[in-house]
């Protein structure tokens, strides 16, 4: 029996490892088109910012260890260029030698991940136009900027990566930074706190207009024109306007996809027998929206990969429970998180949806507080069902409270049940009424 | 209608305030035997340690504001010395004028709180034998120690207050500190982390023997003899071996109590008509033990007080949901928390109880970690029901994860459900598999 895995990152390697644990005799080969495997791509902004000292640190397990300890050969710089699901063969390009060869498989795992979205008009090859997706991208950024006396930059895209990168650029000494997007991660009142934090850190905000064009002025200078006519100039431009599934090689195949994202069942089977898919190339089931969505995040990729491997290895496994849309990120000294659905999504689902928004101290009033945290709660005014939350906080502790909301969502709790939780209290940790309880009590008042 | 409230702290003042919101016309009087009202007694160790600058900061609302904004007169230095439930009168001693007088009431709220437990053999009046319960106690400690060149101290009692005070004494420069107790808060493996942290901070541990006697050697020096024969000497002794309900005036009455703690129903009614009780003088219902217990903590006191006030004010209110035994505390740089029941308690309840214990990084492996956190999970091997957890962590964020476990307990989750939670991930907040998920997965393996 031969298992071929396309993709040597979180999902692919979780799958390979779990399959190996179940089947020591299985022939497993992993093909990875880049030069790196098993690296924490979420850590790239912190590698650029200098918090992670070197790119080696980002690698969880080495290629060597995969071979020696798990008997899993991984071929880097090997790009799978096509798959024939009928004959069960993959075509592979050895990038270094530029030779193509074929491999047959009994079982295939597609874990090709995602790739940065590029609007056609922004697809400019220029040494100072950056994307951030791989270690090579990160090294390009570091090499282009550190010690090069670059004064200014423009970040296009106010998503997780764009926001995290503003901090990273700031940490390596770039003082004149502009953020451009039509909107940011949060559409609610929570976004004001993000904007305030960015402004506090000297970031210029150009929110509300799309980019029309990026033009090179020289090898070291670029011009960005917005659709509202604004002209910006800077020493570099980062484009981080989202990612799309990296599934182009399947676009003319019978593989079932939605907008390029592979659709699987809850055991990560695709519509094609013996073909699994996992990670950022897949849709995930959203437990509240009750449909497949494209939210490519690392925890789900790891969980999906493990499920695939357990199925192949014939080990007991849960079906994939799906996601709640939980996410967390840092914007300078503001810590933000979300889970569940937004007010608009709740209305679209037919809920009698409402929200509350509070600002509250994070600790006892007499204990040193860094500032207030904010909580937005979305709920159904009819059933009192809790539906979603957003948090902004001056501390990681405040934002990590999102996990309590996520747990409450999993348990299908009503606002009343959240207000009755027995949450922990001591002055260095919370006020006597934890902000979660305060928010739930405010929501209860609104329900009356 | 006249409402008399005995006790001017969390429970009593929550009750008075909520009653006032419901009934603007109600005559309310609060009698408080100490000189202070509405203060955060949990903040006292941080006041002594200097993190809270002055005792005024500990006060949530002033006596003046209660009168002006809420029309609630509070009489401090007024001790209720007896209650006649038949004639509905209370006897009050005005401590400053030493005059006793009577008040009648239609509704009575008992919120007399707790008082420090003193073993008869340790009941020594000495300027350097401290307890910590009131602002006066804290001031006595500060005045006796700060700038007085005291080198050494002995803390008797390794509970929350004892552990917190070791840090406070250390912060005001007392270098030679010894902790004495038969055991500490955690009885499980988690306790090793507390001991290690204490030793790292130079605390001498004398755990395993009770105190036999405290003897004064001079006004500034004391001798402590342990039952195992050990003799200790130091410049002060703190006795913090727990608290008991402050209900002595009711001991010959018909008020229903268990070991001095007033028993109420879920709306805080005592067994005597028109008499409510709330706060640290009461038992609380433990949702997993399914019986009344005595766990006097601030969040429950506040919740109980509010319920009493809502009932008196005829406002809609939940019954008191009871507690899960959630608690959190700081020992120098170690952050500890617990919720639910212990292995022994689970066995006593008839569960096929088991535990797992993990140590895990708090953040992504490449992100700066302060050290590992530990999680102990207690569960029923038969039903897979999650029953309790303990955490130790180098950060407050790690310990505050206890609230996720508390929420999972409220939702009566099984180990499998916890392992499937959609918890938040980004490098500055967690590893991609949150330690909670890792712990739940380790428990699942043990269940097989």
GROMACS .gro file of N, CA and C in nm, chain A residues 40-43 46 51-52 57-60 164 287 298-299 302-303 306 315-319 321-330 335-336 339 365-368 395-397 399-404 406-408 410-411 413 416 419-430 432-434 437 441 444-445 448, chain B residues 40-43 46 51-52 57-60 164 287 298-299 302-303 306 315-316 318-319 321-330 335-336 339 365-368 395-397 399-404 406-408 410-411 413 416 419-430 432-434 437 441 444-445 448:
model
  453
   40UNK      N    1   0.602   2.689   1.123
   40UNK     CA    2   0.489   2.764   1.177
   40UNK      C    3   0.474   2.894   1.101
   41UNK      N    4   0.390   2.893   0.997
   41UNK     CA    5   0.380   3.013   0.915
   41UNK      C    6   0.316   3.128   0.994
   42UNK      N    7   0.238   3.094   1.097
   42UNK     CA    8   0.180   3.200   1.182
   42UNK      C    9   0.289   3.276   1.257
   43UNK      N   10   0.409   3.217   1.263
   43UNK     CA   11   0.517   3.283   1.335
   43UNK      C   12   0.598   3.377   1.249
   46UNK      N   13   0.653   3.733   1.353
   46UNK     CA   14   0.736   3.746   1.472
   46UNK      C   15   0.882   3.715   1.440
   51UNK      N   16   1.125   3.873   1.721
   51UNK     CA   17   1.091   3.800   1.844
   51UNK      C   18   1.135   3.654   1.830
   52UNK      N   19   1.120   3.599   1.711
   52UNK     CA   20   1.174   3.466   1.681
   52UNK      C   21   1.310   3.490   1.613
   57UNK      N   22   1.405   2.809   1.400
   57UNK     CA   23   1.320   2.794   1.518
   57UNK      C   24   1.174   2.768   1.483
   58UNK      N   25   1.135   2.812   1.363
   58UNK     CA   26   0.995   2.797   1.323
   58UNK      C   27   0.962   2.652   1.287
   59UNK      N   28   1.067   2.574   1.264
   59UNK     CA   29   1.045   2.437   1.216
   59UNK      C   30   1.021   2.343   1.333
   60UNK      N   31   0.907   2.274   1.326
   60UNK     CA   32   0.867   2.188   1.437
   60UNK      C   33   0.950   2.060   1.440
  164UNK      N   34  -0.064   4.222   1.193
  164UNK     CA   35   0.054   4.172   1.264
  164UNK      C   36   0.183   4.227   1.204
  287UNK      N   37  -2.009   2.541   1.253
  287UNK     CA   38  -2.113   2.480   1.336
  287UNK      C   39  -2.235   2.570   1.356
  298UNK      N   40  -0.469   2.749   1.136
  298UNK     CA   41  -0.381   2.639   1.173
  298UNK      C   42  -0.446   2.532   1.262
  299UNK      N   43  -0.523   2.569   1.364
  299UNK     CA   44  -0.577   2.461   1.449
  299UNK      C   45  -0.662   2.362   1.370
  302UNK      N   46  -0.443   2.130   1.153
  302UNK     CA   47  -0.382   2.023   1.232
  302UNK      C   48  -0.484   1.915   1.268
  303UNK      N   49  -0.604   1.958   1.308
  303UNK     CA   50  -0.707   1.860   1.346
  303UNK      C   51  -0.747   1.776   1.225
  306UNK      N   52  -0.479   1.523   1.131
  306UNK     CA   53  -0.475   1.410   1.223
  306UNK      C   54  -0.588   1.311   1.193
  315UNK      N   55  -0.705   0.394   1.282
  315UNK     CA   56  -0.711   0.417   1.427
  315UNK      C   57  -0.843   0.487   1.457
  316UNK      N   58  -0.896   0.467   1.579
  316UNK     CA   59  -1.024   0.532   1.612
  316UNK      C   60  -1.010   0.684   1.604
  317UNK      N   61  -1.107   0.749   1.552
  317UNK     CA   62  -1.100   0.894   1.543
  317UNK      C   63  -1.240   0.954   1.542
  318UNK      N   64  -1.249   1.075   1.596
  318UNK     CA   65  -1.372   1.154   1.583
  318UNK      C   66  -1.388   1.202   1.440
  319UNK      N   67  -1.510   1.226   1.398
  319UNK     CA   68  -1.527   1.309   1.279
  319UNK      C   69  -1.480   1.451   1.311
  321UNK      N   70  -1.522   1.809   1.396
  321UNK     CA   71  -1.638   1.878   1.456
  321UNK      C   72  -1.670   2.008   1.382
  322UNK      N   73  -1.578   2.053   1.298
  322UNK     CA   74  -1.599   2.183   1.234
  322UNK      C   75  -1.548   2.295   1.322
  323UNK      N   76  -1.574   2.417   1.279
  323UNK     CA   77  -1.520   2.533   1.350
  323UNK      C   78  -1.633   2.626   1.395
  324UNK      N   79  -1.594   2.716   1.483
  324UNK     CA   80  -1.686   2.821   1.529
  324UNK      C   81  -1.637   2.957   1.482
  325UNK      N   82  -1.531   2.956   1.401
  325UNK     CA   83  -1.475   3.084   1.356
  325UNK      C   84  -1.393   3.152   1.463
  326UNK      N   85  -1.340   3.076   1.558
  326UNK     CA   86  -1.257   3.135   1.663
  326UNK      C   87  -1.124   3.180   1.604
  327UNK      N   88  -1.084   3.302   1.637
  327UNK     CA   89  -0.954   3.353   1.591
  327UNK      C   90  -0.903   3.456   1.691
  328UNK      N   91  -0.773   3.471   1.696
  328UNK     CA   92  -0.712   3.565   1.791
  328UNK      C   93  -0.591   3.628   1.724
  329UNK      N   94  -0.565   3.755   1.751
  329UNK     CA   95  -0.449   3.820   1.690
  329UNK      C   96  -0.409   3.942   1.770
  330UNK      N   97  -0.285   3.986   1.744
  330UNK     CA   98  -0.225   4.094   1.821
  330UNK      C   99  -0.199   4.210   1.727
  335UNK      N  100  -0.490   4.325   2.197
  335UNK     CA  101  -0.509   4.181   2.175
  335UNK      C  102  -0.656   4.158   2.140
  336UNK      N  103  -0.677   4.099   2.024
  336UNK     CA  104  -0.813   4.091   1.969
  336UNK      C  105  -0.851   3.946   1.944
  339UNK      N  106  -1.517   3.487   1.803
  339UNK     CA  107  -1.569   3.353   1.783
  339UNK      C  108  -1.716   3.364   1.743
  365UNK      N  109  -1.054   4.692   4.051
  365UNK     CA  110  -1.035   4.836   4.025
  365UNK      C  111  -0.910   4.891   4.092
  366UNK      N  112  -0.867   4.828   4.202
  366UNK     CA  113  -0.752   4.881   4.276
  366UNK      C  114  -0.620   4.818   4.230
  367UNK      N  115  -0.630   4.719   4.141
  367UNK     CA  116  -0.510   4.651   4.092
  367UNK      C  117  -0.465   4.724   3.966
  368UNK      N  118  -0.332   4.730   3.939
  368UNK     CA  119  -0.289   4.803   3.819
  368UNK      C  120  -0.356   4.747   3.692
  395UNK      N  121  -0.435   4.320   2.718
  395UNK     CA  122  -0.351   4.206   2.756
  395UNK      C  123  -0.392   4.079   2.680
  396UNK      N  124  -0.297   3.987   2.662
  396UNK     CA  125  -0.332   3.858   2.601
  396UNK      C  126  -0.437   3.784   2.683
  397UNK      N  127  -0.429   3.798   2.816
  397UNK     CA  128  -0.526   3.731   2.903
  397UNK      C  129  -0.669   3.771   2.868
  399UNK      N  130  -0.790   3.888   2.580
  399UNK     CA  131  -0.834   3.833   2.451
  399UNK      C  132  -0.858   3.683   2.460
  400UNK      N  133  -0.779   3.613   2.540
  400UNK     CA  134  -0.791   3.467   2.548
  400UNK      C  135  -0.921   3.424   2.618
  401UNK      N  136  -0.990   3.521   2.680
  401UNK     CA  137  -1.123   3.491   2.734
  401UNK      C  138  -1.217   3.442   2.624
  402UNK      N  139  -1.180   3.466   2.497
  402UNK     CA  140  -1.263   3.423   2.386
  402UNK      C  141  -1.289   3.272   2.394
  403UNK      N  142  -1.195   3.198   2.453
  403UNK     CA  143  -1.212   3.052   2.461
  403UNK      C  144  -1.330   3.013   2.550
  404UNK      N  145  -1.359   3.096   2.650
  404UNK     CA  146  -1.477   3.069   2.733
  404UNK      C  147  -1.602   3.085   2.646
  406UNK      N  148  -1.611   3.051   2.324
  406UNK     CA  149  -1.612   2.941   2.228
  406UNK      C  150  -1.669   2.815   2.292
  407UNK      N  151  -1.628   2.789   2.416
  407UNK     CA  152  -1.680   2.673   2.489
  407UNK      C  153  -1.832   2.687   2.510
  408UNK      N  154  -1.875   2.809   2.542
  408UNK     CA  155  -2.018   2.835   2.562
  408UNK      C  156  -2.096   2.813   2.432
  410UNK      N  157  -2.002   2.602   2.188
  410UNK     CA  158  -2.004   2.457   2.168
  410UNK      C  159  -2.115   2.394   2.251
  411UNK      N  160  -2.136   2.448   2.371
  411UNK     CA  161  -2.238   2.393   2.460
  411UNK      C  162  -2.377   2.450   2.430
  413UNK      N  163  -2.498   2.742   2.479
  413UNK     CA  164  -2.548   2.810   2.599
  413UNK      C  165  -2.633   2.930   2.565
  416UNK      N  166  -2.834   3.354   2.969
  416UNK     CA  167  -2.853   3.332   3.113
  416UNK      C  168  -2.750   3.235   3.169
  419UNK      N  169  -2.423   3.398   3.212
  419UNK     CA  170  -2.422   3.491   3.326
  419UNK      C  171  -2.409   3.418   3.460
  420UNK      N  172  -2.433   3.288   3.460
  420UNK     CA  173  -2.426   3.212   3.585
  420UNK      C  174  -2.297   3.131   3.599
  421UNK      N  175  -2.204   3.146   3.505
  421UNK     CA  176  -2.079   3.069   3.512
  421UNK      C  177  -2.002   3.102   3.639
  422UNK      N  178  -1.932   3.003   3.692
  422UNK     CA  179  -1.850   3.023   3.812
  422UNK      C  180  -1.706   3.050   3.767
  423UNK      N  181  -1.679   3.174   3.729
  423UNK     CA  182  -1.548   3.210   3.676
  423UNK      C  183  -1.454   3.251   3.789
  424UNK      N  184  -1.327   3.235   3.763
  424UNK     CA  185  -1.226   3.254   3.868
  424UNK      C  186  -1.201   3.401   3.897
  425UNK      N  187  -1.172   3.430   4.025
  425UNK     CA  188  -1.142   3.568   4.065
  425UNK      C  189  -1.030   3.575   4.167
  426UNK      N  190  -0.936   3.662   4.140
  426UNK     CA  191  -0.839   3.713   4.237
  426UNK      C  192  -0.786   3.840   4.173
  427UNK      N  193  -0.744   3.939   4.254
  427UNK     CA  194  -0.709   4.070   4.196
  427UNK      C  195  -0.613   4.066   4.077
  428UNK      N  196  -0.509   3.979   4.075
  428UNK     CA  197  -0.419   3.983   3.958
  428UNK      C  198  -0.477   3.918   3.833
  429UNK      N  199  -0.601   3.872   3.838
  429UNK     CA  200  -0.656   3.795   3.726
  429UNK      C  201  -0.786   3.852   3.668
  430UNK      N  202  -0.864   3.923   3.747
  430UNK     CA  203  -0.996   3.966   3.701
  430UNK      C  204  -1.060   4.054   3.807
  432UNK      N  205  -1.402   4.114   4.043
  432UNK     CA  206  -1.484   4.012   4.110
  432UNK      C  207  -1.598   3.964   4.018
  433UNK      N  208  -1.654   4.055   3.939
  433UNK     CA  209  -1.743   4.014   3.830
  433UNK      C  210  -1.658   4.012   3.704
  434UNK      N  211  -1.622   3.895   3.659
  434UNK     CA  212  -1.542   3.885   3.538
  434UNK      C  213  -1.613   3.958   3.423
  437UNK      N  214  -1.902   3.790   3.268
  437UNK     CA  215  -2.028   3.792   3.343
  437UNK      C  216  -2.097   3.927   3.330
  441UNK      N  217  -2.460   3.986   3.176
  441UNK     CA  218  -2.564   4.054   3.253
  441UNK      C  219  -2.622   4.174   3.178
  444UNK      N  220  -2.856   4.034   2.931
  444UNK     CA  221  -2.982   3.992   2.995
  444UNK      C  222  -3.076   4.110   3.013
  445UNK      N  223  -3.018   4.223   3.054
  445UNK     CA  224  -3.101   4.343   3.072
  445UNK      C  225  -3.166   4.383   2.941
  448UNK      N  226  -3.482   4.184   2.841
  448UNK     CA  227  -3.609   4.201   2.915
  448UNK      C  228  -3.712   4.279   2.836
  488UNK      N  229  -1.223   4.577   4.911
  488UNK     CA  230  -1.181   4.452   4.847
  488UNK      C  231  -1.082   4.380   4.936
  489UNK      N  232  -1.130   4.290   5.021
  489UNK     CA  233  -1.039   4.225   5.115
  489UNK      C  234  -0.940   4.135   5.042
  490UNK      N  235  -0.978   4.090   4.921
  490UNK     CA  236  -0.885   4.008   4.842
  490UNK      C  237  -0.764   4.089   4.800
  491UNK      N  238  -0.775   4.222   4.808
  491UNK     CA  239  -0.664   4.308   4.767
  491UNK      C  240  -0.566   4.336   4.880
  494UNK      N  241  -0.200   4.269   4.835
  494UNK     CA  242  -0.137   4.356   4.735
  494UNK      C  243  -0.122   4.498   4.789
  499UNK      N  244   0.160   4.699   4.580
  499UNK     CA  245   0.104   4.711   4.445
  499UNK      C  246  -0.019   4.802   4.448
  500UNK      N  247  -0.096   4.793   4.555
  500UNK     CA  248  -0.206   4.888   4.577
  500UNK      C  249  -0.151   4.995   4.671
  505UNK      N  250  -0.785   5.307   4.808
  505UNK     CA  251  -0.806   5.250   4.675
  505UNK      C  252  -0.886   5.121   4.680
  506UNK      N  253  -0.881   5.053   4.793
  506UNK     CA  254  -0.951   4.924   4.804
  506UNK      C  255  -1.103   4.943   4.814
  507UNK      N  256  -1.142   5.066   4.848
  507UNK     CA  257  -1.285   5.089   4.872
  507UNK      C  258  -1.358   5.116   4.740
  508UNK      N  259  -1.462   5.039   4.716
  508UNK     CA  260  -1.535   5.047   4.590
  508UNK      C  261  -1.624   5.171   4.586
  612UNK      N  262  -0.027   3.407   4.918
  612UNK     CA  263  -0.019   3.543   4.864
  612UNK      C  264   0.065   3.633   4.954
  735UNK      N  265  -2.224   2.243   4.278
  735UNK     CA  266  -2.300   2.179   4.170
  735UNK      C  267  -2.256   2.037   4.139
  746UNK      N  268  -1.529   3.570   4.707
  746UNK     CA  269  -1.594   3.696   4.673
  746UNK      C  270  -1.698   3.687   4.561
  747UNK      N  271  -1.672   3.615   4.450
  747UNK     CA  272  -1.773   3.616   4.343
  747UNK      C  273  -1.909   3.564   4.392
  750UNK      N  274  -2.089   3.823   4.614
  750UNK     CA  275  -2.152   3.928   4.534
  750UNK      C  276  -2.280   3.879   4.467
  751UNK      N  277  -2.273   3.760   4.411
  751UNK     CA  278  -2.391   3.706   4.344
  751UNK      C  279  -2.505   3.684   4.442
  754UNK      N  280  -2.664   4.012   4.551
  754UNK     CA  281  -2.750   4.069   4.448
  754UNK      C  282  -2.886   3.996   4.441
  763UNK      N  283  -3.754   4.236   4.214
  763UNK     CA  284  -3.707   4.239   4.076
  763UNK      C  285  -3.683   4.095   4.030
  764UNK      N  286  -3.696   4.070   3.900
  764UNK     CA  287  -3.674   3.933   3.854
  764UNK      C  288  -3.530   3.890   3.883
  766UNK      N  289  -3.250   3.525   3.897
  766UNK     CA  290  -3.223   3.382   3.896
  766UNK      C  291  -3.215   3.331   4.039
  767UNK      N  292  -3.238   3.204   4.060
  767UNK     CA  293  -3.191   3.142   4.184
  767UNK      C  294  -3.038   3.137   4.181
  769UNK      N  295  -2.707   2.977   4.137
  769UNK     CA  296  -2.671   2.853   4.065
  769UNK      C  297  -2.576   2.766   4.147
  770UNK      N  298  -2.519   2.822   4.251
  770UNK     CA  299  -2.419   2.748   4.327
  770UNK      C  300  -2.281   2.765   4.266
  771UNK      N  301  -2.186   2.689   4.318
  771UNK     CA  302  -2.048   2.706   4.275
  771UNK      C  303  -1.992   2.574   4.222
  772UNK      N  304  -1.879   2.587   4.156
  772UNK     CA  305  -1.805   2.470   4.107
  772UNK      C  306  -1.671   2.460   4.179
  773UNK      N  307  -1.651   2.548   4.278
  773UNK     CA  308  -1.523   2.547   4.348
  773UNK      C  309  -1.412   2.611   4.269
  774UNK      N  310  -1.447   2.700   4.175
  774UNK     CA  311  -1.345   2.768   4.096
  774UNK      C  312  -1.268   2.866   4.184
  775UNK      N  313  -1.136   2.863   4.174
  775UNK     CA  314  -1.054   2.958   4.250
  775UNK      C  315  -0.923   2.979   4.175
  776UNK      N  316  -0.863   3.095   4.198
  776UNK     CA  317  -0.738   3.129   4.129
  776UNK      C  318  -0.651   3.207   4.225
  777UNK      N  319  -0.521   3.191   4.219
  777UNK     CA  320  -0.433   3.263   4.310
  777UNK      C  321  -0.291   3.266   4.254
  778UNK      N  322  -0.215   3.360   4.307
  778UNK     CA  323  -0.080   3.385   4.258
  778UNK      C  324   0.018   3.355   4.370
  783UNK      N  325   0.114   3.104   3.873
  783UNK     CA  326  -0.028   3.137   3.873
  783UNK      C  327  -0.107   3.006   3.876
  784UNK      N  328  -0.191   2.995   3.977
  784UNK     CA  329  -0.255   2.865   4.004
  784UNK      C  330  -0.406   2.880   4.004
  787UNK      N  331  -1.081   2.416   3.957
  787UNK     CA  332  -1.228   2.416   3.948
  787UNK      C  333  -1.275   2.273   3.961
  813UNK      N  334   0.606   2.689   2.005
  813UNK     CA  335   0.740   2.649   2.053
  813UNK      C  336   0.846   2.753   2.019
  814UNK      N  337   0.822   2.831   1.912
  814UNK     CA  338   0.924   2.927   1.870
  814UNK      C  339   0.902   3.065   1.931
  815UNK      N  340   0.792   3.082   2.003
  815UNK     CA  341   0.762   3.211   2.065
  815UNK      C  342   0.820   3.208   2.207
  816UNK      N  343   0.865   3.325   2.258
  816UNK     CA  344   0.926   3.321   2.392
  816UNK      C  345   0.828   3.265   2.496
  843UNK      N  346   0.225   3.226   3.374
  843UNK     CA  347   0.156   3.350   3.339
  843UNK      C  348   0.012   3.348   3.389
  844UNK      N  349  -0.045   3.469   3.410
  844UNK     CA  350  -0.188   3.476   3.448
  844UNK      C  351  -0.276   3.416   3.338
  845UNK      N  352  -0.236   3.434   3.212
  845UNK     CA  353  -0.314   3.380   3.100
  845UNK      C  354  -0.331   3.229   3.114
  847UNK      N  355  -0.320   3.040   3.387
  847UNK     CA  356  -0.409   3.002   3.498
  847UNK      C  357  -0.554   3.036   3.467
  848UNK      N  358  -0.575   3.145   3.391
  848UNK     CA  359  -0.713   3.188   3.363
  848UNK      C  360  -0.784   3.093   3.266
  849UNK      N  361  -0.706   3.002   3.207
  849UNK     CA  362  -0.770   2.898   3.125
  849UNK      C  363  -0.868   2.815   3.209
  850UNK      N  364  -0.855   2.824   3.340
  850UNK     CA  365  -0.945   2.749   3.427
  850UNK      C  366  -1.092   2.782   3.395
  851UNK      N  367  -1.117   2.904   3.345
  851UNK     CA  368  -1.255   2.943   3.316
  851UNK      C  369  -1.316   2.860   3.202
  852UNK      N  370  -1.231   2.815   3.110
  852UNK     CA  371  -1.281   2.726   3.003
  852UNK      C  372  -1.325   2.594   3.067
  854UNK      N  373  -1.418   2.558   3.374
  854UNK     CA  374  -1.537   2.586   3.454
  854UNK      C  375  -1.662   2.587   3.365
  855UNK      N  376  -1.648   2.650   3.248
  855UNK     CA  377  -1.759   2.654   3.152
  855UNK      C  378  -1.793   2.511   3.106
  856UNK      N  379  -1.690   2.431   3.082
  856UNK     CA  380  -1.712   2.292   3.039
  856UNK      C  381  -1.782   2.213   3.148
  858UNK      N  382  -1.990   2.345   3.375
  858UNK     CA  383  -2.129   2.393   3.376
  858UNK      C  384  -2.210   2.325   3.266
  859UNK      N  385  -2.144   2.300   3.152
  859UNK     CA  386  -2.213   2.238   3.039
  859UNK      C  387  -2.212   2.085   3.048
  861UNK      N  388  -1.976   1.875   3.017
  861UNK     CA  389  -1.909   1.818   2.901
  861UNK      C  390  -1.834   1.691   2.935
  864UNK      N  391  -1.435   1.401   2.558
  864UNK     CA  392  -1.435   1.409   2.412
  864UNK      C  393  -1.479   1.547   2.365
  867UNK      N  394  -1.209   1.796   2.403
  867UNK     CA  395  -1.102   1.777   2.305
  867UNK      C  396  -1.140   1.834   2.168
  868UNK      N  397  -1.268   1.858   2.147
  868UNK     CA  398  -1.313   1.909   2.016
  868UNK      C  399  -1.341   2.060   2.017
  869UNK      N  400  -1.311   2.128   2.128
  869UNK     CA  401  -1.339   2.272   2.134
  869UNK      C  402  -1.258   2.348   2.029
  870UNK      N  403  -1.316   2.454   1.976
  870UNK     CA  404  -1.247   2.539   1.877
  870UNK      C  405  -1.181   2.655   1.952
  871UNK      N  406  -1.065   2.628   2.010
  871UNK     CA  407  -0.997   2.731   2.091
  871UNK      C  408  -0.906   2.816   2.004
  872UNK      N  409  -0.882   2.936   2.050
  872UNK     CA  410  -0.812   3.035   1.969
  872UNK      C  411  -0.662   3.009   1.966
  873UNK      N  412  -0.601   3.040   1.852
  873UNK     CA  413  -0.457   3.023   1.837
  873UNK      C  414  -0.393   3.136   1.758
  874UNK      N  415  -0.287   3.188   1.811
  874UNK     CA  416  -0.188   3.272   1.742
  874UNK      C  417  -0.064   3.265   1.831
  875UNK      N  418   0.055   3.278   1.773
  875UNK     CA  419   0.176   3.254   1.852
  875UNK      C  420   0.184   3.330   1.985
  876UNK      N  421   0.137   3.457   1.995
  876UNK     CA  422   0.152   3.524   2.125
  876UNK      C  423   0.049   3.478   2.229
  877UNK      N  424  -0.035   3.380   2.195
  877UNK     CA  425  -0.144   3.344   2.284
  877UNK      C  426  -0.148   3.197   2.324
  878UNK      N  427  -0.096   3.109   2.240
  878UNK     CA  428  -0.110   2.965   2.265
  878UNK      C  429  -0.030   2.887   2.162
  880UNK      N  430  -0.048   2.580   1.875
  880UNK     CA  431  -0.158   2.551   1.783
  880UNK      C  432  -0.257   2.452   1.845
  881UNK      N  433  -0.206   2.356   1.923
  881UNK     CA  434  -0.295   2.276   2.007
  881UNK      C  435  -0.292   2.340   2.144
  882UNK      N  436  -0.396   2.408   2.181
  882UNK     CA  437  -0.402   2.471   2.314
  882UNK      C  438  -0.379   2.363   2.420
  885UNK      N  439  -0.660   2.139   2.495
  885UNK     CA  440  -0.687   2.032   2.399
  885UNK      C  441  -0.588   1.917   2.417
  889UNK      N  442  -0.687   1.541   2.506
  889UNK     CA  443  -0.645   1.430   2.420
  889UNK      C  444  -0.568   1.324   2.499
  892UNK      N  445  -0.824   1.129   2.677
  892UNK     CA  446  -0.893   1.035   2.587
  892UNK      C  447  -0.812   0.909   2.566
  893UNK      N  448  -0.680   0.926   2.551
  893UNK     CA  449  -0.595   0.807   2.533
  893UNK      C  450  -0.605   0.716   2.655
  896UNK      N  451  -0.914   0.484   2.667
  896UNK     CA  452  -0.929   0.370   2.574
  896UNK      C  453  -0.908   0.237   2.644
   0.00000   0.00000   0.00000
